[in-house]
Short mmCIF file of C-alpha atoms in Angstrom, two decimals:
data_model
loop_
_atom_site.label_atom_id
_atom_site.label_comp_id
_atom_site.label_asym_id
_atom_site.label_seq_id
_atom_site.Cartn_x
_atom_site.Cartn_y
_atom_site.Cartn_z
CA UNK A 22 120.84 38.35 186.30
CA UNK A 23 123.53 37.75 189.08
CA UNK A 24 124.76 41.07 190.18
CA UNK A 25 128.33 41.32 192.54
CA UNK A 26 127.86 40.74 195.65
CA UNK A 27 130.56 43.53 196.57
CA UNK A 28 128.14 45.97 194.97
CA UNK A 29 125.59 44.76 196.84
CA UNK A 30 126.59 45.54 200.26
CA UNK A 31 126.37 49.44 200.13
CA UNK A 32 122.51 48.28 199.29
CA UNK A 33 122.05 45.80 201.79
CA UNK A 34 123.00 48.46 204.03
CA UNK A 35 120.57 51.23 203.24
CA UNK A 36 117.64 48.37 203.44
CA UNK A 37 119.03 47.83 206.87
CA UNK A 38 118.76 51.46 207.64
CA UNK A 39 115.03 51.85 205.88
CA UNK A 40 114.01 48.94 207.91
CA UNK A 41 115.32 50.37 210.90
CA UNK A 42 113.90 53.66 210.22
CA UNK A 43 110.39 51.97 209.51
CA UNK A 44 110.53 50.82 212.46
CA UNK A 45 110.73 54.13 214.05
CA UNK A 46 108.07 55.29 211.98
CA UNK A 47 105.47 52.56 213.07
CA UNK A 48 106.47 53.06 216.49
CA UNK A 49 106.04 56.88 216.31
CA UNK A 50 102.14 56.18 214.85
CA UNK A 51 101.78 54.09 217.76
CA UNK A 52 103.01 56.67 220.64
CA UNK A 53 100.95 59.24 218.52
CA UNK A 54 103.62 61.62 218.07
CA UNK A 55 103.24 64.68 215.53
CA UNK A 56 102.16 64.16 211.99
CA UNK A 57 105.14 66.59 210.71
CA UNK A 58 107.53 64.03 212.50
CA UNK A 59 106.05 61.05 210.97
CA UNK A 60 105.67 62.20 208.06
CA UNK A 61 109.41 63.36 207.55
CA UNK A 62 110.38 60.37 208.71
CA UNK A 63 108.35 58.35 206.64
CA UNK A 64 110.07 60.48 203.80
CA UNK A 65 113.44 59.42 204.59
CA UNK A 66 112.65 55.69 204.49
CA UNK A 67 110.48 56.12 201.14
CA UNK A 68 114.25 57.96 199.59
CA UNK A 69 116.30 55.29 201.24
CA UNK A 70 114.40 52.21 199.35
CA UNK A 71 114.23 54.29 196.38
CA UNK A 72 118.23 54.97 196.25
CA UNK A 73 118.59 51.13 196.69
CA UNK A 74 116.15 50.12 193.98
CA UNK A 75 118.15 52.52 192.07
CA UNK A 76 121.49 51.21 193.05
CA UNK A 77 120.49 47.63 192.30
CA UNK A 78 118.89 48.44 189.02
CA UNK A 79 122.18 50.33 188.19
CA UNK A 80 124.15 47.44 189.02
CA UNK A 81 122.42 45.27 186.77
CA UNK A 82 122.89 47.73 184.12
CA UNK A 83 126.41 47.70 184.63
CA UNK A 84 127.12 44.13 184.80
CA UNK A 85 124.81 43.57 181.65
CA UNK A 86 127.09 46.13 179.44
CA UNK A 87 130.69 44.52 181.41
CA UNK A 88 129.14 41.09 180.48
CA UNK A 89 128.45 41.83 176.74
CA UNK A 90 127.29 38.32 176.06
CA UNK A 91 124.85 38.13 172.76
CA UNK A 92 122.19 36.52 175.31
CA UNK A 93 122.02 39.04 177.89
CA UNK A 94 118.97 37.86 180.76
CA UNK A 95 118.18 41.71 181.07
CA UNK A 96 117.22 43.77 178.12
CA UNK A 97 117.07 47.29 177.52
CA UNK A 98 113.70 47.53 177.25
CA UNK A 99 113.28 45.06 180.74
CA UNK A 100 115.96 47.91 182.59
CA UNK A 101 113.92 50.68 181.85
CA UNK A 102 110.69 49.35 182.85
CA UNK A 103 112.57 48.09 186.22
CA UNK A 104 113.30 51.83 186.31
CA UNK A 105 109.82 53.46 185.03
CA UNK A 106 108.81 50.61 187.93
CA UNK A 107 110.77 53.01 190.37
CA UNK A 108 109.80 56.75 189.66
#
């Protein structure tokens, strides 16, 4: 499954931002700073990779039902464990 690279970008974006915000996260645990404050950060990376699994499971949804070929590479049944995969 190809998906558009257009949709990708919004994606590519919030992996940028999780990564960044990892970052800030390891380097809190290092400067032992408060466990609240790691651990809300922490949160906000775990949501950010979760919206982009999301988004690029979406997308392949999408493109699968646009394409309508009688061969499709993604099933339904392969989309909803990608998705199961994610909750």
């Amino acid at each position: 499954m190809q998906v558009n690279e257009e949709s990708m970008q919004p994606v590519l974006n919030r992996l940028r931002r999780a990564q960044g915000q990892l970052a800030a996260v390891i380097a809190m645990v290092e400067s032992g700073r408060e466990c609240e404050d790691v651990v809300t950060q922490l949160a906000a990376v775990s949501k950010a990779l979760d919206r982009a699994g999301f988004k690029i499971v979406a997308s392949g949804m999408r493109q699968c039902l646009v394409d309508g070929s009688e061969n499709p590479t993604m099933t339904q049944e392969k989309l909803e464990k990608l998705f199961l995969a994610l909750a």
